[in-house]
Amino acid sequence: MAAGSGGVCWALWRRSARGWGWAACRSAMAGAGRVSLLLRSPGQLAACRQKSSFSFLSRPDRPNLAYNKIKGKNPGVVFLPGLNSNMNGQKAVALEDFCKSLGHAFVRFDYTGCGSSDGNLQECTVGKWRKDVLSVLDELTDGPQILVGSSLGGWLMLHAAIARPEKVAALVGVAVAADYLVTTFKRLPLEVQKEIEEKGEWKLPTKHNEEGFYCLSYDVIKEAENHCLLNSPIPITCPIRLIHGMKDEDVPWQVSMQIADQVLSTDVDVILRKVGQHRMKEKDDMKLLVYTVDDLIDKLTTLA
């Protein structure tokens, strides 16, 4: 891990035909004027934007999804939030403002049962949320898209890229929680797993709410097993950037390395933030995220 000061310093591991190796250490603040100008105070951005109006994507056979969309040029950007999160988070709002400044299309939305969307959270599953993402891609976007997935959203992002390869031009994952619910459950002692199965409920510990846990049904865990990806090659060939904090106490940064090894794409960078935590919501984290998306927009625009 390289060290630095006076900016956002990160180590980048790049995949090549010969394997993985350290490729660069770069300050995301240097040479990224338009990123820095937009992200001087991400906390204020989120606070003032949460009151913005939103629309609903009506679906005859499923709950309506709340979303906010900015029309613009391609590639567009779609943000996928994490577990029990919503479209008003700092990362979503910062990316929206950045895309708006460049004139690029952007969509942020809430999953079924979350935020302002319809539906019962207790009845939701990974499979249902996967369908939410595909509905957004099919109904709210045109042309190539960059998907930005945070935590659970990163897991769903991978599934969307597999299901819609013609639509997904690139991926940016932040602390991607691929297979997270299943692997975390299976690490529990067998007697604890059995107790959860009998009760039909799992209180997944978390530091991200007042209760100290997320209440999940056992059915959610079993259903999630149908969507695990890390045990076999992942058929995704587009450019992928995976950002992970090494201080992440929820999803180990090694998961990003596993994803990078399993995807078929050779254009894969893993970016590790030495002091980054799971939510990656500090100002410098936000700058790195926006810088990464900006770099992909430039890359895709040049290729086009």
Short mmCIF file of C-alpha atoms in Angstrom, two decimals:
data_model
loop_
_atom_site.label_atom_id
_atom_site.label_comp_id
_atom_site.label_asym_id
_atom_site.label_seq_id
_atom_site.Cartn_x
_atom_site.Cartn_y
_atom_site.Cartn_z
CA MET A 1 0.00 0.00 0.00
CA ALA A 2 1.46 3.30 -1.04
CA ALA A 3 1.29 6.34 1.21
CA GLY A 4 0.74 9.97 0.45
CA SER A 5 -0.48 13.26 1.82
CA GLY A 6 -2.37 16.33 0.70
CA GLY A 7 -4.98 14.42 -1.28
CA VAL A 8 -6.91 11.25 -1.78
CA CYS A 9 -4.21 8.61 -1.97
CA TRP A 10 -5.10 5.13 -3.03
CA ALA A 11 -3.41 2.00 -4.27
CA LEU A 12 -4.63 0.56 -7.52
CA TRP A 13 -4.27 -3.12 -8.39
CA ARG A 14 -4.62 -3.84 -12.06
CA ARG A 15 -5.34 -7.17 -13.67
CA SER A 16 -3.20 -8.30 -16.58
CA ALA A 17 -2.53 -11.53 -18.44
CA ARG A 18 0.25 -12.23 -15.94
CA GLY A 19 -1.96 -11.74 -12.90
CA TRP A 20 -2.38 -8.94 -10.39
CA GLY A 21 0.12 -6.24 -9.62
CA TRP A 22 0.41 -2.78 -8.14
CA ALA A 23 -0.16 -0.33 -10.95
CA ALA A 24 -0.28 3.18 -9.54
CA CYS A 25 -0.70 5.48 -6.61
CA ARG A 26 -2.37 8.70 -7.54
CA SER A 27 -3.98 11.64 -5.84
CA ALA A 28 -7.58 11.87 -6.98
CA MET A 29 -7.54 15.54 -6.08
CA ALA A 30 -4.70 16.35 -8.43
CA GLY A 31 -5.76 17.25 -11.94
CA ALA A 32 -9.44 16.77 -11.12
CA GLY A 33 -10.61 20.35 -10.80
CA ARG A 34 -14.21 19.75 -11.83
CA VAL A 35 -14.47 16.93 -9.27
CA SER A 36 -13.10 19.05 -6.42
CA LEU A 37 -15.33 22.00 -7.19
CA LEU A 38 -18.47 19.89 -7.04
CA LEU A 39 -17.59 18.06 -3.86
CA ARG A 40 -16.40 20.69 -1.44
CA SER A 41 -19.18 19.84 0.98
CA PRO A 42 -20.97 16.55 0.23
CA GLY A 43 -22.86 16.63 3.51
CA GLN A 44 -24.52 19.89 2.56
CA LEU A 45 -25.35 18.56 -0.88
CA ALA A 46 -27.21 15.57 0.56
CA ALA A 47 -29.05 17.66 3.13
CA CYS A 48 -30.39 20.18 0.65
CA ARG A 49 -31.30 17.64 -2.02
CA GLN A 50 -33.29 15.14 0.06
CA LYS A 51 -36.38 17.30 -0.28
CA SER A 52 -36.28 17.18 -4.06
CA SER A 53 -39.31 15.73 -5.83
CA PHE A 54 -39.30 12.27 -7.33
CA SER A 55 -41.33 10.27 -9.81
CA PHE A 56 -42.76 6.74 -9.75
CA LEU A 57 -42.07 3.94 -12.19
CA SER A 58 -45.41 2.16 -12.46
CA ARG A 59 -45.28 -1.60 -12.87
CA PRO A 60 -48.53 -3.54 -13.26
CA ASP A 61 -47.23 -6.72 -11.63
CA ARG A 62 -44.86 -5.26 -9.02
CA PRO A 63 -44.71 -2.35 -6.54
CA ASN A 64 -44.03 1.11 -7.96
CA LEU A 65 -40.47 2.38 -7.70
CA ALA A 66 -39.58 5.92 -6.64
CA TYR A 67 -36.85 7.47 -8.76
CA ASN A 68 -35.20 10.70 -9.81
CA LYS A 69 -33.93 11.07 -13.37
CA ILE A 70 -31.86 13.65 -15.18
CA LYS A 71 -31.93 13.54 -18.96
CA GLY A 72 -28.65 13.90 -20.77
CA LYS A 73 -26.10 12.35 -23.08
CA ASN A 74 -24.60 8.89 -22.90
CA PRO A 75 -23.08 7.06 -21.25
CA GLY A 76 -25.64 7.55 -18.54
CA VAL A 77 -25.03 6.69 -14.89
CA VAL A 78 -27.35 4.67 -12.63
CA PHE A 79 -26.79 4.51 -8.86
CA LEU A 80 -27.74 1.38 -6.88
CA PRO A 81 -27.89 1.96 -3.09
CA GLY A 82 -27.03 -0.50 -0.33
CA LEU A 83 -29.11 -2.55 2.09
CA ASN A 84 -31.74 -0.46 3.91
CA SER A 85 -30.41 2.64 2.16
CA ASN A 86 -32.15 4.94 -0.30
CA MET A 87 -31.57 7.26 -3.23
CA ASN A 88 -30.91 10.33 -1.07
CA GLY A 89 -27.52 9.22 0.20
CA GLN A 90 -24.41 11.33 -0.24
CA LYS A 91 -22.89 9.19 -2.97
CA ALA A 92 -26.08 9.23 -5.06
CA VAL A 93 -26.54 12.98 -4.75
CA ALA A 94 -22.87 13.76 -5.41
CA LEU A 95 -22.91 11.66 -8.58
CA GLU A 96 -26.15 13.25 -9.72
CA ASP A 97 -24.71 16.74 -9.36
CA PHE A 98 -21.57 15.69 -11.20
CA CYS A 99 -23.43 14.11 -14.10
CA LYS A 100 -25.69 17.14 -14.33
CA SER A 101 -22.64 19.40 -14.59
CA LEU A 102 -21.34 17.33 -17.51
CA GLY A 103 -24.71 16.99 -19.21
CA HIS A 104 -24.84 13.22 -18.79
CA ALA A 105 -27.98 11.25 -17.97
CA PHE A 106 -28.38 10.00 -14.39
CA VAL A 107 -30.88 7.87 -12.48
CA ARG A 108 -31.15 7.14 -8.75
CA PHE A 109 -33.97 5.11 -7.26
CA ASP A 110 -35.28 3.21 -4.24
CA TYR A 111 -35.70 -0.56 -4.18
CA THR A 112 -39.07 -2.12 -3.39
CA GLY A 113 -39.86 -1.63 0.30
CA CYS A 114 -37.13 0.99 0.74
CA GLY A 115 -37.19 4.78 0.87
CA SER A 116 -40.17 6.20 -1.02
CA SER A 117 -40.92 3.12 -3.13
CA ASP A 118 -43.99 0.98 -2.59
CA GLY A 119 -43.86 -2.49 -1.10
CA ASN A 120 -43.14 -4.25 2.19
CA LEU A 121 -39.47 -4.54 3.12
CA GLN A 122 -40.13 -7.75 5.07
CA GLU A 123 -41.33 -9.43 1.87
CA CYS A 124 -38.34 -8.39 -0.22
CA THR A 125 -35.57 -10.67 -1.47
CA VAL A 126 -32.36 -10.30 -3.45
CA GLY A 127 -34.23 -11.69 -6.45
CA LYS A 128 -36.97 -9.07 -6.20
CA TRP A 129 -34.43 -6.27 -5.88
CA ARG A 130 -32.58 -7.67 -8.90
CA LYS A 131 -35.83 -7.32 -10.86
CA ASP A 132 -36.10 -3.71 -9.63
CA VAL A 133 -32.70 -2.91 -11.13
CA LEU A 134 -33.62 -4.51 -14.45
CA SER A 135 -36.91 -2.56 -14.51
CA VAL A 136 -35.00 0.68 -14.06
CA LEU A 137 -32.54 -0.21 -16.80
CA ASP A 138 -35.27 -1.29 -19.22
CA GLU A 139 -37.77 1.50 -18.57
CA LEU A 140 -35.77 4.55 -17.48
CA THR A 141 -32.55 4.43 -19.49
CA ASP A 142 -31.52 4.55 -23.13
CA GLY A 143 -28.17 3.55 -24.54
CA PRO A 144 -25.02 2.51 -22.67
CA GLN A 145 -24.98 2.93 -18.88
CA ILE A 146 -22.38 2.98 -16.12
CA LEU A 147 -23.77 1.24 -13.05
CA VAL A 148 -22.49 2.41 -9.68
CA GLY A 149 -23.38 -0.04 -6.92
CA SER A 150 -22.77 0.43 -3.20
CA SER A 151 -22.61 -2.65 -0.92
CA LEU A 152 -25.75 -4.71 -1.73
CA GLY A 153 -26.15 -2.47 -4.79
CA GLY A 154 -22.77 -3.73 -5.99
CA TRP A 155 -24.01 -7.32 -5.83
CA LEU A 156 -27.12 -6.37 -7.80
CA MET A 157 -24.96 -4.38 -10.22
CA LEU A 158 -23.10 -7.57 -11.16
CA HIS A 159 -26.36 -9.40 -11.82
CA ALA A 160 -27.61 -6.54 -13.98
CA ALA A 161 -24.43 -6.62 -16.07
CA ILE A 162 -24.93 -10.35 -16.64
CA ALA A 163 -28.61 -9.94 -17.57
CA ARG A 164 -28.20 -6.81 -19.74
CA PRO A 165 -24.71 -6.93 -21.30
CA GLU A 166 -25.85 -4.81 -24.25
CA LYS A 167 -26.94 -2.02 -21.89
CA VAL A 168 -24.23 -2.05 -19.22
CA ALA A 169 -21.09 -0.37 -20.52
CA ALA A 170 -19.08 -0.27 -17.26
CA LEU A 171 -19.33 -0.94 -13.54
CA VAL A 172 -18.15 0.93 -10.46
CA GLY A 173 -18.51 -0.96 -7.19
CA VAL A 174 -18.14 0.55 -3.73
CA ALA A 175 -17.58 -2.04 -0.99
CA VAL A 176 -19.40 -4.60 -3.14
CA ALA A 177 -21.24 -7.08 -0.91
CA ALA A 178 -21.35 -9.97 -3.36
CA ASP A 179 -22.82 -13.11 -1.71
CA TYR A 180 -22.64 -11.20 1.60
CA LEU A 181 -25.85 -12.40 3.22
CA VAL A 182 -25.09 -16.03 2.44
CA THR A 183 -21.40 -16.06 3.38
CA THR A 184 -22.04 -14.16 6.62
CA PHE A 185 -24.82 -16.55 7.61
CA LYS A 186 -22.73 -19.63 6.84
CA ARG A 187 -19.91 -18.36 9.06
CA LEU A 188 -22.23 -18.61 12.06
CA PRO A 189 -21.96 -21.70 14.30
CA LEU A 190 -24.23 -24.51 13.12
CA GLU A 191 -26.35 -24.32 16.26
CA VAL A 192 -26.95 -20.60 15.65
CA GLN A 193 -27.90 -21.28 12.02
CA LYS A 194 -30.34 -23.92 13.19
CA GLU A 195 -31.88 -21.55 15.73
CA ILE A 196 -32.37 -18.87 13.07
CA GLU A 197 -33.98 -21.42 10.76
CA GLU A 198 -36.41 -22.49 13.50
CA LYS A 199 -37.30 -18.92 14.46
CA GLY A 200 -37.50 -17.85 10.83
CA GLU A 201 -35.68 -14.61 11.62
CA TRP A 202 -32.09 -13.37 11.64
CA LYS A 203 -30.96 -10.23 13.41
CA LEU A 204 -27.90 -9.32 11.34
CA PRO A 205 -25.63 -7.08 13.48
CA THR A 206 -24.89 -3.62 12.09
CA LYS A 207 -23.52 -0.29 13.25
CA HIS A 208 -25.57 1.61 10.72
CA ASN A 209 -28.88 1.99 12.56
CA GLU A 210 -30.11 2.68 16.09
CA GLU A 211 -31.33 -0.86 16.68
CA GLY A 212 -27.90 -2.34 16.03
CA PHE A 213 -29.22 -4.99 13.65
CA TYR A 214 -31.11 -5.60 10.42
CA CYS A 215 -34.04 -7.96 10.85
CA LEU A 216 -34.11 -10.47 7.98
CA SER A 217 -36.31 -13.49 7.46
CA TYR A 218 -34.73 -16.90 6.99
CA ASP A 219 -36.47 -17.08 3.62
CA VAL A 220 -34.42 -14.08 2.46
CA ILE A 221 -31.20 -15.92 3.27
CA LYS A 222 -32.28 -19.10 1.48
CA GLU A 223 -33.46 -17.16 -1.57
CA ALA A 224 -30.17 -15.26 -1.69
CA GLU A 225 -28.34 -18.55 -2.24
CA ASN A 226 -29.80 -18.55 -5.76
CA HIS A 227 -27.87 -15.38 -6.55
CA CYS A 228 -24.36 -16.19 -5.31
CA LEU A 229 -21.61 -15.41 -7.82
CA LEU A 230 -18.20 -15.94 -6.29
CA ASN A 231 -17.93 -19.70 -6.65
CA SER A 232 -17.65 -19.71 -10.44
CA PRO A 233 -16.53 -17.46 -13.33
CA ILE A 234 -18.68 -14.33 -13.64
CA PRO A 235 -19.63 -13.65 -17.30
CA ILE A 236 -19.01 -9.91 -17.35
CA THR A 237 -16.62 -8.42 -19.91
CA CYS A 238 -17.07 -4.65 -19.56
CA PRO A 239 -14.65 -2.32 -17.71
CA ILE A 240 -14.94 -2.68 -13.92
CA ARG A 241 -13.65 -0.47 -11.10
CA LEU A 242 -13.92 -1.75 -7.54
CA ILE A 243 -13.36 0.70 -4.66
CA HIS A 244 -13.02 -0.72 -1.16
CA GLY A 245 -11.98 0.60 2.23
CA MET A 246 -9.43 -1.45 4.13
CA LYS A 247 -11.12 -0.46 7.40
CA ASP A 248 -14.43 -1.95 6.23
CA GLU A 249 -15.80 -3.96 9.17
CA ASP A 250 -18.86 -5.21 7.26
CA VAL A 251 -17.54 -6.53 3.94
CA PRO A 252 -13.82 -7.42 3.83
CA TRP A 253 -11.86 -5.73 1.04
CA GLN A 254 -10.74 -9.17 -0.10
CA VAL A 255 -14.24 -9.64 -1.55
CA SER A 256 -13.41 -7.05 -4.21
CA MET A 257 -10.29 -9.03 -5.09
CA GLN A 258 -12.41 -12.20 -5.38
CA ILE A 259 -14.81 -10.45 -7.73
CA ALA A 260 -11.94 -9.15 -9.84
CA ASP A 261 -10.50 -12.65 -10.14
CA GLN A 262 -13.83 -14.24 -11.09
CA VAL A 263 -15.07 -11.81 -13.75
CA LEU A 264 -14.09 -12.54 -17.34
CA SER A 265 -13.23 -8.90 -18.03
CA THR A 266 -9.53 -8.06 -18.22
CA ASP A 267 -10.18 -4.33 -17.78
CA VAL A 268 -10.48 -4.47 -14.00
CA ASP A 269 -9.01 -2.14 -11.37
CA VAL A 270 -9.28 -2.64 -7.60
CA ILE A 271 -8.79 0.60 -5.68
CA LEU A 272 -8.10 0.27 -1.96
CA ARG A 273 -8.56 3.15 0.48
CA LYS A 274 -6.32 2.49 3.47
CA VAL A 275 -8.54 4.42 5.91
CA GLY A 276 -11.83 3.84 4.10
CA GLN A 277 -14.77 2.31 5.98
CA HIS A 278 -17.80 0.46 4.65
CA ARG A 279 -20.01 3.39 3.72
CA MET A 280 -17.17 5.36 2.09
CA LYS A 281 -18.95 8.63 2.85
CA GLU A 282 -16.06 10.90 3.77
CA LYS A 283 -15.32 13.85 1.53
CA ASP A 284 -12.18 12.25 0.09
CA ASP A 285 -14.04 8.97 -0.51
CA MET A 286 -16.64 10.89 -2.48
CA LYS A 287 -14.00 12.61 -4.58
CA LEU A 288 -12.41 9.28 -5.44
CA LEU A 289 -15.79 7.83 -6.46
CA VAL A 290 -16.67 10.76 -8.71
CA TYR A 291 -13.17 10.83 -10.16
CA THR A 292 -13.47 7.12 -11.01
CA VAL A 293 -16.83 7.62 -12.74
CA ASP A 294 -15.46 10.64 -14.60
CA ASP A 295 -12.51 8.58 -15.84
CA LEU A 296 -14.86 5.87 -17.16
CA ILE A 297 -17.05 8.44 -18.89
CA ASP A 298 -13.96 9.75 -20.67
CA LYS A 299 -12.85 6.24 -21.57
CA LEU A 300 -16.24 5.22 -23.00
CA THR A 301 -16.67 8.50 -24.85
CA THR A 302 -13.24 8.10 -26.46
CA LEU A 303 -14.01 4.52 -27.49
CA ALA A 304 -17.31 5.61 -29.03
#
